[in-house]
Amino acid sequence: MTSQTTLIPVNGVELQVLEAGKAGRPIVLCHGWPEHASSWRHQVPALVEAGYHVIVPNQRGYGSSSRPDEVTAYDLEHLTGDLVALLDHYGYDDATFVGHDWGAMVVWGLALLHPDRVNKVINLSLPYMERGEVPWSELMESVLGPDFYFVHFNRQPGVADAVLDENTAQFLRNLYRMNESPTEPAPGMAMINLARAETPRGEPVMSDEELAVLVEAFEASGFTGSINWYRNIDRNWHLLAHVDPIVRQPTLMIYGDRDTIARSENLAAFVPDVEVVTLDCGHWIQQEKPGETNRAILTWLSQRDAV
């Protein structure tokens, strides 16, 4: 398998994009936080072998992609606009989109805001989030408290960014552990606590060489651009106010049964054509269980492509 990484101008920014299998059907892999295109390293070869053109962007704020200064440049309108422009760049009418964590949030938003550009959805860890009557950060604060990291990132801009920038290697080493979830052991200041913890928990998700790629990327970019995604969560709530909330594309939802991110109790109501798979792992599903993740994805795709 050969792959290449290029900077591609889209939607007023440049995205660093890894691609492989150019002759195949398009599938776009969208990473979460604090991840990177390399989080899909186990899936790219398997998808290429199955006949896909695999497109893996470092989304805005990450890696060598653009990092706009304006906080509002990281809302769903911009993030999904980047992916639409990426399809335009390659000349595709639509594609299958795969997302993990925040990448899943973007893919859900893309399916709602640009439904004609998405032919299938595969999301890991983060289920569809019902919009509800209260902005998301207010809801989280009322249930989980003001120190919950989603809320903290919004209410205290710059504080977490500085701590993570100062402790990048330690934070990422402590965060990426097998069978763990990013909100444990402390559901409030978990991210800052992890950045300051001296002894990591559990077995590592990555080898030292793989972790070094991630550390180098965040030491170069810093964390502010990526954390700005969180600072738009209520803006996103407003952006979706008048959008049809039903995801009508065929969808595969993959959970890790040790992940503390809450599962949706009403997933089928908002995503009626959904199949759910659960793997024995924590939050970093495609990295913790690469073989099982690949089998789940490829089996589902082969079934859906045969319809």
PDB file of N, CA, C and O in Angstrom, residues 93-161:
ATOM      1  N   ASP A  93     -19.312  13.316  -5.680  1.00  0.00           N
ATOM      2  CA  ASP A  93     -20.627  13.813  -5.279  1.00  0.00           C
ATOM      3  C   ASP A  93     -20.907  13.500  -3.818  1.00  0.00           C
ATOM      4  O   ASP A  93     -21.524  14.296  -3.103  1.00  0.00           O
ATOM      5  N   ASP A  94     -20.488  12.304  -3.383  1.00  0.00           N
ATOM      6  CA  ASP A  94     -20.713  11.906  -2.001  1.00  0.00           C
ATOM      7  C   ASP A  94     -19.653  10.889  -1.599  1.00  0.00           C
ATOM      8  O   ASP A  94     -18.832  10.475  -2.415  1.00  0.00           O
ATOM      9  N   ALA A  95     -19.690  10.484  -0.338  1.00  0.00           N
ATOM     10  CA  ALA A  95     -18.722   9.527   0.187  1.00  0.00           C
ATOM     11  C   ALA A  95     -19.292   8.899   1.447  1.00  0.00           C
ATOM     12  O   ALA A  95     -20.278   9.382   2.024  1.00  0.00           O
ATOM     13  N   THR A  96     -18.655   7.834   1.885  1.00  0.00           N
ATOM     14  CA  THR A  96     -18.912   7.271   3.206  1.00  0.00           C
ATOM     15  C   THR A  96     -18.026   8.006   4.203  1.00  0.00           C
ATOM     16  O   THR A  96     -16.828   8.203   3.941  1.00  0.00           O
ATOM     17  N   PHE A  97     -18.596   8.415   5.321  1.00  0.00           N
ATOM     18  CA  PHE A  97     -17.846   9.149   6.330  1.00  0.00           C
ATOM     19  C   PHE A  97     -17.791   8.343   7.627  1.00  0.00           C
ATOM     20  O   PHE A  97     -18.802   7.803   8.089  1.00  0.00           O
ATOM     21  N   VAL A  98     -16.596   8.291   8.198  1.00  0.00           N
ATOM     22  CA  VAL A  98     -16.346   7.558   9.436  1.00  0.00           C
ATOM     23  C   VAL A  98     -15.805   8.552  10.463  1.00  0.00           C
ATOM     24  O   VAL A  98     -14.865   9.304  10.169  1.00  0.00           O
ATOM     25  N   GLY A  99     -16.375   8.567  11.660  1.00  0.00           N
ATOM     26  CA  GLY A  99     -15.910   9.497  12.678  1.00  0.00           C
ATOM     27  C   GLY A  99     -15.740   8.832  14.029  1.00  0.00           C
ATOM     28  O   GLY A  99     -16.482   7.916  14.382  1.00  0.00           O
ATOM     29  N   HIS A 100     -14.760   9.303  14.774  1.00  0.00           N
ATOM     30  CA  HIS A 100     -14.563   8.850  16.150  1.00  0.00           C
ATOM     31  C   HIS A 100     -14.558  10.060  17.069  1.00  0.00           C
ATOM     32  O   HIS A 100     -13.963  11.095  16.744  1.00  0.00           O
ATOM     33  N   ASP A 101     -15.273   9.956  18.220  1.00  0.00           N
ATOM     34  CA  ASP A 101     -15.232  11.027  19.213  1.00  0.00           C
ATOM     35  C   ASP A 101     -15.741  12.315  18.564  1.00  0.00           C
ATOM     36  O   ASP A 101     -16.818  12.326  17.983  1.00  0.00           O
ATOM     37  N   TRP A 102     -14.995  13.412  18.627  1.00  0.00           N
ATOM     38  CA  TRP A 102     -15.439  14.658  18.000  1.00  0.00           C
ATOM     39  C   TRP A 102     -15.620  14.498  16.499  1.00  0.00           C
ATOM     40  O   TRP A 102     -16.456  15.164  15.888  1.00  0.00           O
ATOM     41  N   GLY A 103     -14.826  13.623  15.890  1.00  0.00           N
ATOM     42  CA  GLY A 103     -15.024  13.353  14.469  1.00  0.00           C
ATOM     43  C   GLY A 103     -16.411  12.805  14.198  1.00  0.00           C
ATOM     44  O   GLY A 103     -17.036  13.112  13.173  1.00  0.00           O
ATOM     45  N   ALA A 104     -16.935  12.004  15.131  1.00  0.00           N
ATOM     46  CA  ALA A 104     -18.297  11.498  14.998  1.00  0.00           C
ATOM     47  C   ALA A 104     -19.297  12.646  15.079  1.00  0.00           C
ATOM     48  O   ALA A 104     -20.283  12.688  14.331  1.00  0.00           O
ATOM     49  N   MET A 105     -19.067  13.587  15.987  1.00  0.00           N
ATOM     50  CA  MET A 105     -19.950  14.750  16.098  1.00  0.00           C
ATOM     51  C   MET A 105     -20.002  15.512  14.773  1.00  0.00           C
ATOM     52  O   MET A 105     -21.069  15.945  14.324  1.00  0.00           O
ATOM     53  N   VAL A 106     -18.850  15.652  14.131  1.00  0.00           N
ATOM     54  CA  VAL A 106     -18.805  16.356  12.846  1.00  0.00           C
ATOM     55  C   VAL A 106     -19.537  15.558  11.772  1.00  0.00           C
ATOM     56  O   VAL A 106     -20.274  16.120  10.950  1.00  0.00           O
ATOM     57  N   VAL A 107     -19.354  14.236  11.774  1.00  0.00           N
ATOM     58  CA  VAL A 107     -20.028  13.410  10.773  1.00  0.00           C
ATOM     59  C   VAL A 107     -21.543  13.426  10.974  1.00  0.00           C
ATOM     60  O   VAL A 107     -22.306  13.507  10.006  1.00  0.00           O
ATOM     61  N   TRP A 108     -22.009  13.374  12.235  1.00  0.00           N
ATOM     62  CA  TRP A 108     -23.452  13.523  12.474  1.00  0.00           C
ATOM     63  C   TRP A 108     -23.938  14.861  11.904  1.00  0.00           C
ATOM     64  O   TRP A 108     -24.985  14.924  11.244  1.00  0.00           O
ATOM     65  N   GLY A 109     -23.183  15.934  12.183  1.00  0.00           N
ATOM     66  CA  GLY A 109     -23.565  17.247  11.680  1.00  0.00           C
ATOM     67  C   GLY A 109     -23.544  17.318  10.166  1.00  0.00           C
ATOM     68  O   GLY A 109     -24.418  17.943   9.544  1.00  0.00           O
ATOM     69  N   LEU A 110     -22.565  16.671   9.558  1.00  0.00           N
ATOM     70  CA  LEU A 110     -22.478  16.650   8.098  1.00  0.00           C
ATOM     71  C   LEU A 110     -23.691  15.955   7.491  1.00  0.00           C
ATOM     72  O   LEU A 110     -24.255  16.418   6.486  1.00  0.00           O
ATOM     73  N   ALA A 111     -24.107  14.837   8.091  1.00  0.00           N
ATOM     74  CA  ALA A 111     -25.267  14.097   7.593  1.00  0.00           C
ATOM     75  C   ALA A 111     -26.547  14.933   7.678  1.00  0.00           C
ATOM     76  O   ALA A 111     -27.463  14.751   6.872  1.00  0.00           O
ATOM     77  N   LEU A 112     -26.614  15.845   8.656  1.00  0.00           N
ATOM     78  CA  LEU A 112     -27.779  16.708   8.808  1.00  0.00           C
ATOM     79  C   LEU A 112     -27.704  17.936   7.901  1.00  0.00           C
ATOM     80  O   LEU A 112     -28.696  18.319   7.276  1.00  0.00           O
ATOM     81  N   LEU A 113     -26.542  18.577   7.854  1.00  0.00           N
ATOM     82  CA  LEU A 113     -26.396  19.835   7.125  1.00  0.00           C
ATOM     83  C   LEU A 113     -26.177  19.634   5.631  1.00  0.00           C
ATOM     84  O   LEU A 113     -26.561  20.492   4.826  1.00  0.00           O
ATOM     85  N   HIS A 114     -25.561  18.530   5.250  1.00  0.00           N
ATOM     86  CA  HIS A 114     -25.257  18.256   3.839  1.00  0.00           C
ATOM     87  C   HIS A 114     -25.595  16.796   3.522  1.00  0.00           C
ATOM     88  O   HIS A 114     -24.724  16.012   3.132  1.00  0.00           O
ATOM     89  N   PRO A 115     -26.847  16.414   3.673  1.00  0.00           N
ATOM     90  CA  PRO A 115     -27.207  14.998   3.559  1.00  0.00           C
ATOM     91  C   PRO A 115     -26.920  14.394   2.191  1.00  0.00           C
ATOM     92  O   PRO A 115     -26.654  13.187   2.095  1.00  0.00           O
ATOM     93  N   ASP A 116     -26.944  15.208   1.142  1.00  0.00           N
ATOM     94  CA  ASP A 116     -26.705  14.675  -0.201  1.00  0.00           C
ATOM     95  C   ASP A 116     -25.240  14.334  -0.449  1.00  0.00           C
ATOM     96  O   ASP A 116     -24.922  13.673  -1.440  1.00  0.00           O
ATOM     97  N   ARG A 117     -24.338  14.741   0.462  1.00  0.00           N
ATOM     98  CA  ARG A 117     -22.912  14.461   0.276  1.00  0.00           C
ATOM     99  C   ARG A 117     -22.458  13.227   1.067  1.00  0.00           C
ATOM    100  O   ARG A 117     -21.289  12.852   1.019  1.00  0.00           O
ATOM    101  N   VAL A 118     -23.373  12.628   1.822  1.00  0.00           N
ATOM    102  CA  VAL A 118     -23.048  11.489   2.692  1.00  0.00           C
ATOM    103  C   VAL A 118     -23.881  10.291   2.257  1.00  0.00           C
ATOM    104  O   VAL A 118     -25.108  10.336   2.316  1.00  0.00           O
ATOM    105  N   ASN A 119     -23.214   9.205   1.821  1.00  0.00           N
ATOM    106  CA  ASN A 119     -23.994   8.025   1.430  1.00  0.00           C
ATOM    107  C   ASN A 119     -24.124   7.005   2.558  1.00  0.00           C
ATOM    108  O   ASN A 119     -25.082   6.245   2.600  1.00  0.00           O
ATOM    109  N   LYS A 120     -23.160   6.970   3.473  1.00  0.00           N
ATOM    110  CA  LYS A 120     -23.226   6.087   4.642  1.00  0.00           C
ATOM    111  C   LYS A 120     -22.486   6.759   5.792  1.00  0.00           C
ATOM    112  O   LYS A 120     -21.549   7.542   5.570  1.00  0.00           O
ATOM    113  N   VAL A 121     -22.889   6.397   7.006  1.00  0.00           N
ATOM    114  CA  VAL A 121     -22.270   6.929   8.218  1.00  0.00           C
ATOM    115  C   VAL A 121     -21.755   5.759   9.048  1.00  0.00           C
ATOM    116  O   VAL A 121     -22.471   4.780   9.267  1.00  0.00           O
ATOM    117  N   ILE A 122     -20.506   5.879   9.510  1.00  0.00           N
ATOM    118  CA  ILE A 122     -19.952   4.945  10.491  1.00  0.00           C
ATOM    119  C   ILE A 122     -19.363   5.789  11.606  1.00  0.00           C
ATOM    120  O   ILE A 122     -18.425   6.562  11.375  1.00  0.00           O
ATOM    121  N   ASN A 123     -19.913   5.676  12.803  1.00  0.00           N
ATOM    122  CA  ASN A 123     -19.408   6.479  13.915  1.00  0.00           C
ATOM    123  C   ASN A 123     -19.020   5.601  15.090  1.00  0.00           C
ATOM    124  O   ASN A 123     -19.655   4.587  15.372  1.00  0.00           O
ATOM    125  N   LEU A 124     -17.962   6.034  15.771  1.00  0.00           N
ATOM    126  CA  LEU A 124     -17.404   5.296  16.899  1.00  0.00           C
ATOM    127  C   LEU A 124     -17.477   6.151  18.165  1.00  0.00           C
ATOM    128  O   LEU A 124     -17.148   7.347  18.128  1.00  0.00           O
ATOM    129  N   SER A 125     -17.910   5.555  19.251  1.00  0.00           N
ATOM    130  CA  SER A 125     -17.905   6.127  20.589  1.00  0.00           C
ATOM    131  C   SER A 125     -19.020   7.136  20.821  1.00  0.00           C
ATOM    132  O   SER A 125     -19.833   6.962  21.733  1.00  0.00           O
ATOM    133  N   LEU A 126     -19.066   8.211  20.042  1.00  0.00           N
ATOM    134  CA  LEU A 126     -20.026   9.281  20.328  1.00  0.00           C
ATOM    135  C   LEU A 126     -21.298   9.080  19.521  1.00  0.00           C
ATOM    136  O   LEU A 126     -21.295   9.230  18.300  1.00  0.00           O
ATOM    137  N   PRO A 127     -22.405   8.747  20.187  1.00  0.00           N
ATOM    138  CA  PRO A 127     -23.658   8.560  19.452  1.00  0.00           C
ATOM    139  C   PRO A 127     -24.261   9.891  19.045  1.00  0.00           C
ATOM    140  O   PRO A 127     -23.786  10.965  19.440  1.00  0.00           O
ATOM    141  N   TYR A 128     -25.293   9.810  18.271  1.00  0.00           N
ATOM    142  CA  TYR A 128     -26.053  11.002  17.905  1.00  0.00           C
ATOM    143  C   TYR A 128     -26.514  11.712  19.177  1.00  0.00           C
ATOM    144  O   TYR A 128     -27.049  11.082  20.095  1.00  0.00           O
ATOM    145  N   MET A 129     -26.305  13.031  19.224  1.00  0.00           N
ATOM    146  CA  MET A 129     -26.721  13.827  20.373  1.00  0.00           C
ATOM    147  C   MET A 129     -28.018  14.559  20.045  1.00  0.00           C
ATOM    148  O   MET A 129     -28.054  15.383  19.128  1.00  0.00           O
ATOM    149  N   GLU A 130     -29.068  14.222  20.776  1.00  0.00           N
ATOM    150  CA  GLU A 130     -30.330  14.928  20.585  1.00  0.00           C
ATOM    151  C   GLU A 130     -30.136  16.417  20.923  1.00  0.00           C
ATOM    152  O   GLU A 130     -29.453  16.755  21.874  1.00  0.00           O
ATOM    153  N   ARG A 131     -30.772  17.258  20.155  1.00  0.00           N
ATOM    154  CA  ARG A 131     -30.577  18.693  20.365  1.00  0.00           C
ATOM    155  C   ARG A 131     -31.229  19.161  21.657  1.00  0.00           C
ATOM    156  O   ARG A 131     -30.636  19.917  22.431  1.00  0.00           O
ATOM    157  N   GLY A 132     -32.425  18.719  21.944  1.00  0.00           N
ATOM    158  CA  GLY A 132     -33.093  19.100  23.180  1.00  0.00           C
ATOM    159  C   GLY A 132     -33.467  20.576  23.237  1.00  0.00           C
ATOM    160  O   GLY A 132     -33.262  21.325  22.285  1.00  0.00           O
ATOM    161  N   GLU A 133     -33.987  21.001  24.376  1.00  0.00           N
ATOM    162  CA  GLU A 133     -34.469  22.373  24.531  1.00  0.00           C
ATOM    163  C   GLU A 133     -33.451  23.298  25.171  1.00  0.00           C
ATOM    164  O   GLU A 133     -33.656  24.515  25.188  1.00  0.00           O
ATOM    165  N   VAL A 134     -32.372  22.743  25.703  1.00  0.00           N
ATOM    166  CA  VAL A 134     -31.366  23.545  26.410  1.00  0.00           C
ATOM    167  C   VAL A 134     -30.025  23.387  25.700  1.00  0.00           C
ATOM    168  O   VAL A 134     -29.657  22.278  25.322  1.00  0.00           O
ATOM    169  N   PRO A 135     -29.280  24.477  25.487  1.00  0.00           N
ATOM    170  CA  PRO A 135     -27.953  24.366  24.867  1.00  0.00           C
ATOM    171  C   PRO A 135     -27.095  23.331  25.573  1.00  0.00           C
ATOM    172  O   PRO A 135     -27.162  23.167  26.802  1.00  0.00           O
ATOM    173  N   TRP A 136     -26.276  22.633  24.802  1.00  0.00           N
ATOM    174  CA  TRP A 136     -25.561  21.471  25.307  1.00  0.00           C
ATOM    175  C   TRP A 136     -24.667  21.774  26.512  1.00  0.00           C
ATOM    176  O   TRP A 136     -24.609  21.000  27.455  1.00  0.00           O
ATOM    177  N   SER A 137     -23.950  22.885  26.494  1.00  0.00           N
ATOM    178  CA  SER A 137     -23.048  23.151  27.620  1.00  0.00           C
ATOM    179  C   SER A 137     -23.839  23.420  28.901  1.00  0.00           C
ATOM    180  O   SER A 137     -23.415  23.043  29.996  1.00  0.00           O
ATOM    181  N   GLU A 138     -24.994  24.068  28.771  1.00  0.00           N
ATOM    182  CA  GLU A 138     -25.834  24.298  29.950  1.00  0.00           C
ATOM    183  C   GLU A 138     -26.345  22.973  30.502  1.00  0.00           C
ATOM    184  O   GLU A 138     -26.390  22.761  31.726  1.00  0.00           O
ATOM    185  N   LEU A 139     -26.746  22.078  29.602  1.00  0.00           N
ATOM    186  CA  LEU A 139     -27.222  20.771  30.039  1.00  0.00           C
ATOM    187  C   LEU A 139     -26.116  20.002  30.756  1.00  0.00           C
ATOM    188  O   LEU A 139     -26.331  19.440  31.836  1.00  0.00           O
ATOM    189  N   MET A 140     -24.917  20.003  30.182  1.00  0.00           N
ATOM    190  CA  MET A 140     -23.793  19.295  30.796  1.00  0.00           C
ATOM    191  C   MET A 140     -23.435  19.892  32.146  1.00  0.00           C
ATOM    192  O   MET A 140     -23.145  19.171  33.101  1.00  0.00           O
ATOM    193  N   GLU A 141     -23.462  21.211  32.238  1.00  0.00           N
ATOM    194  CA  GLU A 141     -23.134  21.861  33.511  1.00  0.00           C
ATOM    195  C   GLU A 141     -24.154  21.504  34.581  1.00  0.00           C
ATOM    196  O   GLU A 141     -23.799  21.258  35.743  1.00  0.00           O
ATOM    197  N   SER A 142     -25.421  21.444  34.210  1.00  0.00           N
ATOM    198  CA  SER A 142     -26.459  21.134  35.190  1.00  0.00           C
ATOM    199  C   SER A 142     -26.361  19.694  35.679  1.00  0.00           C
ATOM    200  O   SER A 142     -26.688  19.395  36.836  1.00  0.00           O
ATOM    201  N   VAL A 143     -25.894  18.787  34.808  1.00  0.00           N
ATOM    202  CA  VAL A 143     -25.823  17.371  35.168  1.00  0.00           C
ATOM    203  C   VAL A 143     -24.458  17.000  35.748  1.00  0.00           C
ATOM    204  O   VAL A 143     -24.363  16.257  36.738  1.00  0.00           O
ATOM    205  N   LEU A 144     -23.385  17.524  35.157  1.00  0.00           N
ATOM    206  CA  LEU A 144     -22.027  17.077  35.489  1.00  0.00           C
ATOM    207  C   LEU A 144     -21.205  18.120  36.240  1.00  0.00           C
ATOM    208  O   LEU A 144     -20.094  17.834  36.681  1.00  0.00           O
ATOM    209  N   GLY A 145     -21.727  19.337  36.355  1.00  0.00           N
ATOM    210  CA  GLY A 145     -21.038  20.356  37.136  1.00  0.00           C
ATOM    211  C   GLY A 145     -20.144  21.256  36.315  1.00  0.00           C
ATOM    212  O   GLY A 145     -19.794  20.958  35.169  1.00  0.00           O
ATOM    213  N   PRO A 146     -19.717  22.394  36.894  1.00  0.00           N
ATOM    214  CA  PRO A 146     -18.939  23.402  36.162  1.00  0.00           C
ATOM    215  C   PRO A 146     -17.523  22.974  35.823  1.00  0.00           C
ATOM    216  O   PRO A 146     -16.891  23.593  34.979  1.00  0.00           O
ATOM    217  N   ASP A 147     -17.009  21.924  36.496  1.00  0.00           N
ATOM    218  CA  ASP A 147     -15.648  21.486  36.214  1.00  0.00           C
ATOM    219  C   ASP A 147     -15.585  20.378  35.166  1.00  0.00           C
ATOM    220  O   ASP A 147     -14.488  19.925  34.818  1.00  0.00           O
ATOM    221  N   PHE A 148     -16.741  19.928  34.673  1.00  0.00           N
ATOM    222  CA  PHE A 148     -16.707  18.944  33.587  1.00  0.00           C
ATOM    223  C   PHE A 148     -15.962  19.571  32.421  1.00  0.00           C
ATOM    224  O   PHE A 148     -16.160  20.734  32.092  1.00  0.00           O
ATOM    225  N   TYR A 149     -15.075  18.796  31.772  1.00  0.00           N
ATOM    226  CA  TYR A 149     -14.125  19.418  30.862  1.00  0.00           C
ATOM    227  C   TYR A 149     -14.784  20.142  29.687  1.00  0.00           C
ATOM    228  O   TYR A 149     -14.285  21.184  29.244  1.00  0.00           O
ATOM    229  N   PHE A 150     -15.909  19.653  29.171  1.00  0.00           N
ATOM    230  CA  PHE A 150     -16.626  20.374  28.117  1.00  0.00           C
ATOM    231  C   PHE A 150     -16.971  21.780  28.609  1.00  0.00           C
ATOM    232  O   PHE A 150     -16.814  22.767  27.889  1.00  0.00           O
ATOM    233  N   VAL A 151     -17.488  21.857  29.831  1.00  0.00           N
ATOM    234  CA  VAL A 151     -17.914  23.131  30.399  1.00  0.00           C
ATOM    235  C   VAL A 151     -16.704  23.988  30.747  1.00  0.00           C
ATOM    236  O   VAL A 151     -16.668  25.196  30.453  1.00  0.00           O
ATOM    237  N   HIS A 152     -15.684  23.368  31.345  1.00  0.00           N
ATOM    238  CA  HIS A 152     -14.478  24.098  31.737  1.00  0.00           C
ATOM    239  C   HIS A 152     -13.809  24.743  30.527  1.00  0.00           C
ATOM    240  O   HIS A 152     -13.382  25.902  30.581  1.00  0.00           O
ATOM    241  N   PHE A 153     -13.705  24.012  29.433  1.00  0.00           N
ATOM    242  CA  PHE A 153     -13.085  24.562  28.218  1.00  0.00           C
ATOM    243  C   PHE A 153     -13.819  25.807  27.745  1.00  0.00           C
ATOM    244  O   PHE A 153     -13.198  26.737  27.223  1.00  0.00           O
ATOM    245  N   ASN A 154     -15.150  25.835  27.919  1.00  0.00           N
ATOM    246  CA  ASN A 154     -15.953  26.971  27.483  1.00  0.00           C
ATOM    247  C   ASN A 154     -15.896  28.125  28.460  1.00  0.00           C
ATOM    248  O   ASN A 154     -15.770  29.285  28.059  1.00  0.00           O
ATOM    249  N   ARG A 155     -15.984  27.812  29.757  1.00  0.00           N
ATOM    250  CA  ARG A 155     -16.118  28.868  30.758  1.00  0.00           C
ATOM    251  C   ARG A 155     -14.780  29.508  31.128  1.00  0.00           C
ATOM    252  O   ARG A 155     -14.743  30.641  31.604  1.00  0.00           O
ATOM    253  N   GLN A 156     -13.678  28.776  30.946  1.00  0.00           N
ATOM    254  CA  GLN A 156     -12.366  29.297  31.331  1.00  0.00           C
ATOM    255  C   GLN A 156     -11.396  29.196  30.145  1.00  0.00           C
ATOM    256  O   GLN A 156     -10.463  28.387  30.157  1.00  0.00           O
ATOM    257  N   PRO A 157     -11.607  30.003  29.120  1.00  0.00           N
ATOM    258  CA  PRO A 157     -10.773  29.910  27.922  1.00  0.00           C
ATOM    259  C   PRO A 157      -9.302  30.158  28.218  1.00  0.00           C
ATOM    260  O   PRO A 157      -8.944  31.071  28.971  1.00  0.00           O
ATOM    261  N   GLY A 158      -8.466  29.313  27.648  1.00  0.00           N
ATOM    262  CA  GLY A 158      -7.023  29.475  27.780  1.00  0.00           C
ATOM    263  C   GLY A 158      -6.390  28.730  28.927  1.00  0.00           C
ATOM    264  O   GLY A 158      -5.187  28.473  28.898  1.00  0.00           O
ATOM    265  N   VAL A 159      -7.172  28.361  29.946  1.00  0.00           N
ATOM    266  CA  VAL A 159      -6.594  27.724  31.124  1.00  0.00           C
ATOM    267  C   VAL A 159      -6.109  26.315  30.800  1.00  0.00           C
ATOM    268  O   VAL A 159      -4.935  25.969  31.000  1.00  0.00           O
ATOM    269  N   ALA A 160      -6.999  25.475  30.300  1.00  0.00           N
ATOM    270  CA  ALA A 160      -6.612  24.107  29.955  1.00  0.00           C
ATOM    271  C   ALA A 160      -5.584  24.108  28.832  1.00  0.00           C
ATOM    272  O   ALA A 160      -4.644  23.302  28.839  1.00  0.00           O
ATOM    273  N   ASP A 161      -5.741  25.013  27.865  1.00  0.00           N
ATOM    274  CA  ASP A 161      -4.808  25.081  26.742  1.00  0.00           C
ATOM    275  C   ASP A 161      -3.367  25.203  27.243  1.00  0.00           C
ATOM    276  O   ASP A 161      -2.461  24.495  26.776  1.00  0.00           O
TER     277      ASP A 161
END
